[in-house]
PDB file of C-alpha atoms in Angstrom:
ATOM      1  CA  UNK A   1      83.152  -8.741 203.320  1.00 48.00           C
ATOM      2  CA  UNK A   2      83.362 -10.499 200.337  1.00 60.00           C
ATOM      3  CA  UNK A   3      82.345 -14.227 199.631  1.00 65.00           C
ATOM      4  CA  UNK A   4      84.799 -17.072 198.494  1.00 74.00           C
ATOM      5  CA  UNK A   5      83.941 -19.591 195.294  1.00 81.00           C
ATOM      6  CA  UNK A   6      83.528 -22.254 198.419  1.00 79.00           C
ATOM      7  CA  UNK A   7      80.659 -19.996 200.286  1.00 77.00           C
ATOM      8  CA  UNK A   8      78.969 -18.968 196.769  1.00 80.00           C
ATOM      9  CA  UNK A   9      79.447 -22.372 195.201  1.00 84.00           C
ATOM     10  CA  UNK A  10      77.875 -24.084 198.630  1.00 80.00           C
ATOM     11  CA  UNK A  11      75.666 -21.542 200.332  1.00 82.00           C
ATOM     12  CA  UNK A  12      72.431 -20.320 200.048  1.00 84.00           C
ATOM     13  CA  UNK A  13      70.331 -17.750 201.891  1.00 81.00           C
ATOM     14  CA  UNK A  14      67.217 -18.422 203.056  1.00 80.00           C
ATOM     15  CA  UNK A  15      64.896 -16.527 204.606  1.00 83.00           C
ATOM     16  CA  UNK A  16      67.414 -14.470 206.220  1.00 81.00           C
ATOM     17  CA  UNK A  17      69.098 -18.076 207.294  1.00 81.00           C
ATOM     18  CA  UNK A  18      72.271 -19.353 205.747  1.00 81.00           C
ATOM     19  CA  UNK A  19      72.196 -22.799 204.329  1.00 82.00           C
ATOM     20  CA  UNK A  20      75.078 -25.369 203.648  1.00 81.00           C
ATOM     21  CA  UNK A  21      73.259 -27.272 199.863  1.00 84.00           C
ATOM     22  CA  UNK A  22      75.840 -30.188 200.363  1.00 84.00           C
ATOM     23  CA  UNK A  23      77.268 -30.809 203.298  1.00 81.00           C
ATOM     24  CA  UNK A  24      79.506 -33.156 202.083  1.00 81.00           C
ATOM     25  CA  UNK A  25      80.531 -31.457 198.904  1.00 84.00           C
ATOM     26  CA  UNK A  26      81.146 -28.256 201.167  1.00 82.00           C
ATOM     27  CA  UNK A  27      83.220 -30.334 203.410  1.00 80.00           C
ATOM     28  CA  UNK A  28      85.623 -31.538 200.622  1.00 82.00           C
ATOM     29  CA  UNK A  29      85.550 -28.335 198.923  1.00 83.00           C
ATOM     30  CA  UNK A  30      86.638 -26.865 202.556  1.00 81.00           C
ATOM     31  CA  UNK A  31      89.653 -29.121 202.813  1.00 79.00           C
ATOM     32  CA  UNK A  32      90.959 -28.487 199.252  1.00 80.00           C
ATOM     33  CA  UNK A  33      91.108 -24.888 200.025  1.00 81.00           C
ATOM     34  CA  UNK A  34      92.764 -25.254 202.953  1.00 77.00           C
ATOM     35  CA  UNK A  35      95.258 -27.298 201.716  1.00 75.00           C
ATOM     36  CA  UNK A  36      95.804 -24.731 199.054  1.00 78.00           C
ATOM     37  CA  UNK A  37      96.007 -21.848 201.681  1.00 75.00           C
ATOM     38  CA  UNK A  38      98.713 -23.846 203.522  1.00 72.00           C
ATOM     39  CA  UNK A  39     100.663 -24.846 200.496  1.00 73.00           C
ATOM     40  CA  UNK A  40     101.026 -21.280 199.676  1.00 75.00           C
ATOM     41  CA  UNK A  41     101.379 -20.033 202.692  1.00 71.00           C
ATOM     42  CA  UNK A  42     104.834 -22.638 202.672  1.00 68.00           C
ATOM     43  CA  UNK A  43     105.941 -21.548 199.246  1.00 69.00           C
ATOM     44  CA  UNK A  44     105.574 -17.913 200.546  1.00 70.00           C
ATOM     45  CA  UNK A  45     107.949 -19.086 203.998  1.00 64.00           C
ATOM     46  CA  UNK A  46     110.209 -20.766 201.870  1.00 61.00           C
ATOM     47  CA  UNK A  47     111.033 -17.989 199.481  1.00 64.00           C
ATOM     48  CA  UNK A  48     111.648 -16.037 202.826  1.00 59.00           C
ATOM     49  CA  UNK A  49     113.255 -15.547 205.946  1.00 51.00           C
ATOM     50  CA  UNK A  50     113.406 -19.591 206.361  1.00 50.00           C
ATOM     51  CA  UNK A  51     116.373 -20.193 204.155  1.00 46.00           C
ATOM     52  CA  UNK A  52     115.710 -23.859 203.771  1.00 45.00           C
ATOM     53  CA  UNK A  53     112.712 -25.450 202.132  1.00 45.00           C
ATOM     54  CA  UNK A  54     110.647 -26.732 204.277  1.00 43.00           C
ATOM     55  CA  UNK A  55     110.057 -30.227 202.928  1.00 42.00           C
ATOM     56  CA  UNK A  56     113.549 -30.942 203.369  1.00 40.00           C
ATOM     57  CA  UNK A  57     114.001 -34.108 206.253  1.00 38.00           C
ATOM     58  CA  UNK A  58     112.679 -32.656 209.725  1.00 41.00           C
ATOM     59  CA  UNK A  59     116.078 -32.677 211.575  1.00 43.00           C
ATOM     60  CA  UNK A  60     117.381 -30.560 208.537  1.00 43.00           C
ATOM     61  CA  UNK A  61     114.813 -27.942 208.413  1.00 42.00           C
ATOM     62  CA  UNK A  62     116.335 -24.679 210.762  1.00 44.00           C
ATOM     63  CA  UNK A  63     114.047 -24.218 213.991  1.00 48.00           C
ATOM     64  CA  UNK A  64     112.389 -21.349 213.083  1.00 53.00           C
ATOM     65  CA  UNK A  65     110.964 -22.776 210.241  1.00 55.00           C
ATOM     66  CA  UNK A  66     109.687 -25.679 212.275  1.00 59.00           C
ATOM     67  CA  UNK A  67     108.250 -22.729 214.654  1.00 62.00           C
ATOM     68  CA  UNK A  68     106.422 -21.588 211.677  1.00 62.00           C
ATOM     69  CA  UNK A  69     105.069 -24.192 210.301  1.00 61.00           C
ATOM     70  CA  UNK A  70     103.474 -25.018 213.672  1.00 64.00           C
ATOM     71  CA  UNK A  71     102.520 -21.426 213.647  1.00 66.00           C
ATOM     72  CA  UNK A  72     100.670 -21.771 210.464  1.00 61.00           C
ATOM     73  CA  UNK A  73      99.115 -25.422 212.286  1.00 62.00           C
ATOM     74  CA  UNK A  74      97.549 -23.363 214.763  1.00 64.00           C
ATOM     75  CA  UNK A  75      95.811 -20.790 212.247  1.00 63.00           C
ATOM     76  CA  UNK A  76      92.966 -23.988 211.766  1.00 56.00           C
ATOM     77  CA  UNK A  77      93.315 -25.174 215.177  1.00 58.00           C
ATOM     78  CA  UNK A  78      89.717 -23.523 216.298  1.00 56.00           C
ATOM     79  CA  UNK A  79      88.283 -24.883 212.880  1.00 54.00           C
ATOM     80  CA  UNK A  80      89.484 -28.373 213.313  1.00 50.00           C
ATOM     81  CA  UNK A  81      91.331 -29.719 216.866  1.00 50.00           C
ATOM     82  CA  UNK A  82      93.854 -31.838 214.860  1.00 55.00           C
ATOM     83  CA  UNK A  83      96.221 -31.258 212.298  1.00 55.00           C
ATOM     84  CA  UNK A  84      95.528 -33.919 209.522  1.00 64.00           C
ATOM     85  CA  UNK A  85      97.126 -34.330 206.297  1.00 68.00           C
ATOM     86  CA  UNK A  86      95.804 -32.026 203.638  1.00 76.00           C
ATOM     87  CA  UNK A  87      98.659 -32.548 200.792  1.00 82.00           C
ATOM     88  CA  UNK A  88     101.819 -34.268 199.646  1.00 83.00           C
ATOM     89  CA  UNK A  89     104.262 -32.430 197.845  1.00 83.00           C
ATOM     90  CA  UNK A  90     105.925 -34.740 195.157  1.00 85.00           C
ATOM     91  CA  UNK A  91     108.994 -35.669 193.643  1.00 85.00           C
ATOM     92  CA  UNK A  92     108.509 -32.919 190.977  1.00 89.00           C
ATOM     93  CA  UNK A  93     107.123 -30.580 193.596  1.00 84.00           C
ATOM     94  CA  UNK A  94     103.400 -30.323 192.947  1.00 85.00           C
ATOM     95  CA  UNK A  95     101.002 -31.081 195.492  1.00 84.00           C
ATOM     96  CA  UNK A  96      98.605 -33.788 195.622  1.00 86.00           C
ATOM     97  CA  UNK A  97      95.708 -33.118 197.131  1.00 84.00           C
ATOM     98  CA  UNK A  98      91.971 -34.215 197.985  1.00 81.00           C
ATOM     99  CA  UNK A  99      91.829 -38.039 196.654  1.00 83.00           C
ATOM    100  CA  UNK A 100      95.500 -38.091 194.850  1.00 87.00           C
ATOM    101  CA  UNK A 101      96.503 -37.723 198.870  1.00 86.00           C
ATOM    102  CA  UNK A 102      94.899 -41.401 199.164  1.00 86.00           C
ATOM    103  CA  UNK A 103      95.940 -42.614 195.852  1.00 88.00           C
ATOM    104  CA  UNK A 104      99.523 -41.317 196.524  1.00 89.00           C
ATOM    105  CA  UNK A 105      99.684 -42.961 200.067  1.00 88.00           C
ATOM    106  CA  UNK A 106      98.495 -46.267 198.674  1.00 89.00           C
ATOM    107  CA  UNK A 107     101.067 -46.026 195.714  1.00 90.00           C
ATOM    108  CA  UNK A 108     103.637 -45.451 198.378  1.00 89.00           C
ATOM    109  CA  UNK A 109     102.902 -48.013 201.217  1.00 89.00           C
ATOM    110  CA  UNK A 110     101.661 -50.519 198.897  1.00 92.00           C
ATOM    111  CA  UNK A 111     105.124 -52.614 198.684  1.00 91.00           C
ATOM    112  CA  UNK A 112     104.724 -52.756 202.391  1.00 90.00           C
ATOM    113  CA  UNK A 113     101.514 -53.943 203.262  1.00 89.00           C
ATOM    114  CA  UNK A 114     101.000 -56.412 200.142  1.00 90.00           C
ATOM    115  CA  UNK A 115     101.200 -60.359 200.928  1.00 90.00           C
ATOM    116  CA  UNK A 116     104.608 -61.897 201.593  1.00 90.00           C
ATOM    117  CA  UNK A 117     105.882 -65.405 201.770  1.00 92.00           C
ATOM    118  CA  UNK A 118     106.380 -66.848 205.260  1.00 92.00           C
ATOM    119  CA  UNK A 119     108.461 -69.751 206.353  1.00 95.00           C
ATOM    120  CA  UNK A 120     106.378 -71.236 208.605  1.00 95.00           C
ATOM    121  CA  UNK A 121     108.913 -73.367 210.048  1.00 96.00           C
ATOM    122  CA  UNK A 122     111.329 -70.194 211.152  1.00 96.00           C
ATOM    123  CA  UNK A 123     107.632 -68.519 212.391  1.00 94.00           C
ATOM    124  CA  UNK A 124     106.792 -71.344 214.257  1.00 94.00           C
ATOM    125  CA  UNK A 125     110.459 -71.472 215.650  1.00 95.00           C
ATOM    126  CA  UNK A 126     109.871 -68.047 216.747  1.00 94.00           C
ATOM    127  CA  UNK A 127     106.615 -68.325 218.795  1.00 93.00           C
ATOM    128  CA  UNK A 128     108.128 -70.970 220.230  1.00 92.00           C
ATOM    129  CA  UNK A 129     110.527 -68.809 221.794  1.00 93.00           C
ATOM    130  CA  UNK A 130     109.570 -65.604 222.106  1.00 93.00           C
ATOM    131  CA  UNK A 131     105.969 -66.008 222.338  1.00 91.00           C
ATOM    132  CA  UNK A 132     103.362 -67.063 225.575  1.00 88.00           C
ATOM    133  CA  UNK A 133     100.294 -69.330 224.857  1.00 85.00           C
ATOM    134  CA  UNK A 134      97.586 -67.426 226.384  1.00 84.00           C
ATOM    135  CA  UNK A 135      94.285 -69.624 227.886  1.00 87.00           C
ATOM    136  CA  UNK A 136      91.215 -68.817 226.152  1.00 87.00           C
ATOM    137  CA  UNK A 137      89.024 -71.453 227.273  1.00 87.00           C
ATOM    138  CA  UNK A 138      87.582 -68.517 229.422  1.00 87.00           C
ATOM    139  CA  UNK A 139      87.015 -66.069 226.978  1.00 87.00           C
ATOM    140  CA  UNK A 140      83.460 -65.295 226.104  1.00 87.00           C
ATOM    141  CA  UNK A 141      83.058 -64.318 222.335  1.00 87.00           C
ATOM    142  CA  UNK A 142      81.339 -61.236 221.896  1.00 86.00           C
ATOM    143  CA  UNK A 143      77.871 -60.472 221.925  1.00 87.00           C
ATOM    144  CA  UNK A 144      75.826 -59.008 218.958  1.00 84.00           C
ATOM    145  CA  UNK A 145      74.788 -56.237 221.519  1.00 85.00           C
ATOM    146  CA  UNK A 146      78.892 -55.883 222.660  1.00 86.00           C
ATOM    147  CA  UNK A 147      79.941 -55.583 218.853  1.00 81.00           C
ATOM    148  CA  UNK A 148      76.268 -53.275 218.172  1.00 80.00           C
ATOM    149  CA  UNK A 149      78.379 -50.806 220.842  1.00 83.00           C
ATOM    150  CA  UNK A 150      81.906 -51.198 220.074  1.00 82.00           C
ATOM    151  CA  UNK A 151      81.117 -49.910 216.239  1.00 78.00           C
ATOM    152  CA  UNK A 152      79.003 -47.184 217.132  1.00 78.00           C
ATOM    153  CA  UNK A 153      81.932 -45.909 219.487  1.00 82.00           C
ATOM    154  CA  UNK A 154      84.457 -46.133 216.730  1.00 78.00           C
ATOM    155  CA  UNK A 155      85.470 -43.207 214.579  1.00 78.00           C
ATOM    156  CA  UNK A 156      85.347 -43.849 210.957  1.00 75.00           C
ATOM    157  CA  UNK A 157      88.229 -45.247 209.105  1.00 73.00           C
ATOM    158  CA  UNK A 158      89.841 -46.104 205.859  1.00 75.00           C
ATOM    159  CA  UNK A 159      88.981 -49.291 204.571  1.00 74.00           C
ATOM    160  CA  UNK A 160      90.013 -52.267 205.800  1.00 72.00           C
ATOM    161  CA  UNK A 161      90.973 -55.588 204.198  1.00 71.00           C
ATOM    162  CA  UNK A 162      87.043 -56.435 203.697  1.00 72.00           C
ATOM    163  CA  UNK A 163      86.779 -52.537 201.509  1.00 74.00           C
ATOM    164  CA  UNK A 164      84.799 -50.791 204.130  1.00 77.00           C
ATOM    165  CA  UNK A 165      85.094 -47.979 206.312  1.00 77.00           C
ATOM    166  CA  UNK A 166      83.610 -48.184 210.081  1.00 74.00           C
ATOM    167  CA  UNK A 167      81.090 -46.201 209.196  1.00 77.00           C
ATOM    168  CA  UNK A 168      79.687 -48.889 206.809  1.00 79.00           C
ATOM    169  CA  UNK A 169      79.644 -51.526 209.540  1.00 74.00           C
ATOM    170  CA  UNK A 170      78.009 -48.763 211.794  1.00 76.00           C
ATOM    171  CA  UNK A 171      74.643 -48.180 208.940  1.00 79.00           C
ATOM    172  CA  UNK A 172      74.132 -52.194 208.452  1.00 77.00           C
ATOM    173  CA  UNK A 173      73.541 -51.982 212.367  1.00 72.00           C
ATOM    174  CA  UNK A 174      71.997 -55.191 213.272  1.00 75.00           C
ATOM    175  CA  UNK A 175      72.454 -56.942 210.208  1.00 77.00           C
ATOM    176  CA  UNK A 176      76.091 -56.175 209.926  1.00 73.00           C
ATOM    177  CA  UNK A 177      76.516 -57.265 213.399  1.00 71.00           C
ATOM    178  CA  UNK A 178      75.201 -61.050 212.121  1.00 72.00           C
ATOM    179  CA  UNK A 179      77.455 -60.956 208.877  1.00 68.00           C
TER     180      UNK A 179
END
């Protein structure tokens, strides 16, 4: 048994106890190297057997490459229940990974999500037709103690519009609650 940079960069021993000396750090460091593990582990299928790269559109790639690509999912399946993103392979085929995934995806989607003129006349127009005015004279607003709950329930998020994650709302507690 040998340790890995990760384990001798983040772990220390203790009294016979192992100990993590930044969660956080180990956590990132975690997810670059399995990124890296999976990235070569595709390089490795597409050299072989596969035929087709991989990253080639979905309905293009042959089914048994799809079949092991899930197969290489499932390898971090008791680590982690989901499959999340980890990389992006780009135009000139290296990988971005850790926080050039985020920067990449924001590069990418920006054009879409970024402020566009409306003609509020055609809008307008179009509720009128398609939409249903919905009574709200009943609705209660919510309570500081309803919103308290709802945030602590939520996972945490990217940022939203205001810059902040969930998890931000979540430690101002009370005083978020009232902002």
């Amino acid at each position: 048994w040998r340790m890995t940079d990760v384990g001798n960069e983040n772990l220390t021993l203790f009294d016979g106890k192992w100990s993590l000396r930044d969660p956080a750090k180990f956590n990132s460091d975690m997810s670059t190297e399995r990124a890296k593990d999976l990235a070569e582990r595709i390089r490795e299928r597409e050299k072989g057997r596969c035929g087709k790269k991989l990253t080639q559109e979905v309905g293009d790639v042959p089914k048994r490459c799809g079949e092991g690509l899930r197969a290489l999912a499932r390898l971090w399946e008791p680590h982690r229940r989901r499959l999340s993103l980890q990389a992006i392979r780009l135009k000139d085929g290296t990988l971005a990974i850790g926080a050039a995934v985020r920067d990449e995806l924001r590069t990418f989607w920006a054009p879409t999500f970024e402020p566009k003129e409306v003609d509020r006349a055609e809008a307008a127009r179009f509720a009128d037709e398609f939409c249903v005015k919905m009574e709200t004279s009943e609705v209660r607003s919510p309570t500081p103690a309803s919103l308290e709950r709802t945030i602590s329930q939520l996972t945490d998020s990217a940022t939203g519009r205001d810059g902040l994650p969930f998890s931000a709302w979540e430690a101002a507690a009370t005083e978020g609650v009232h902002t």
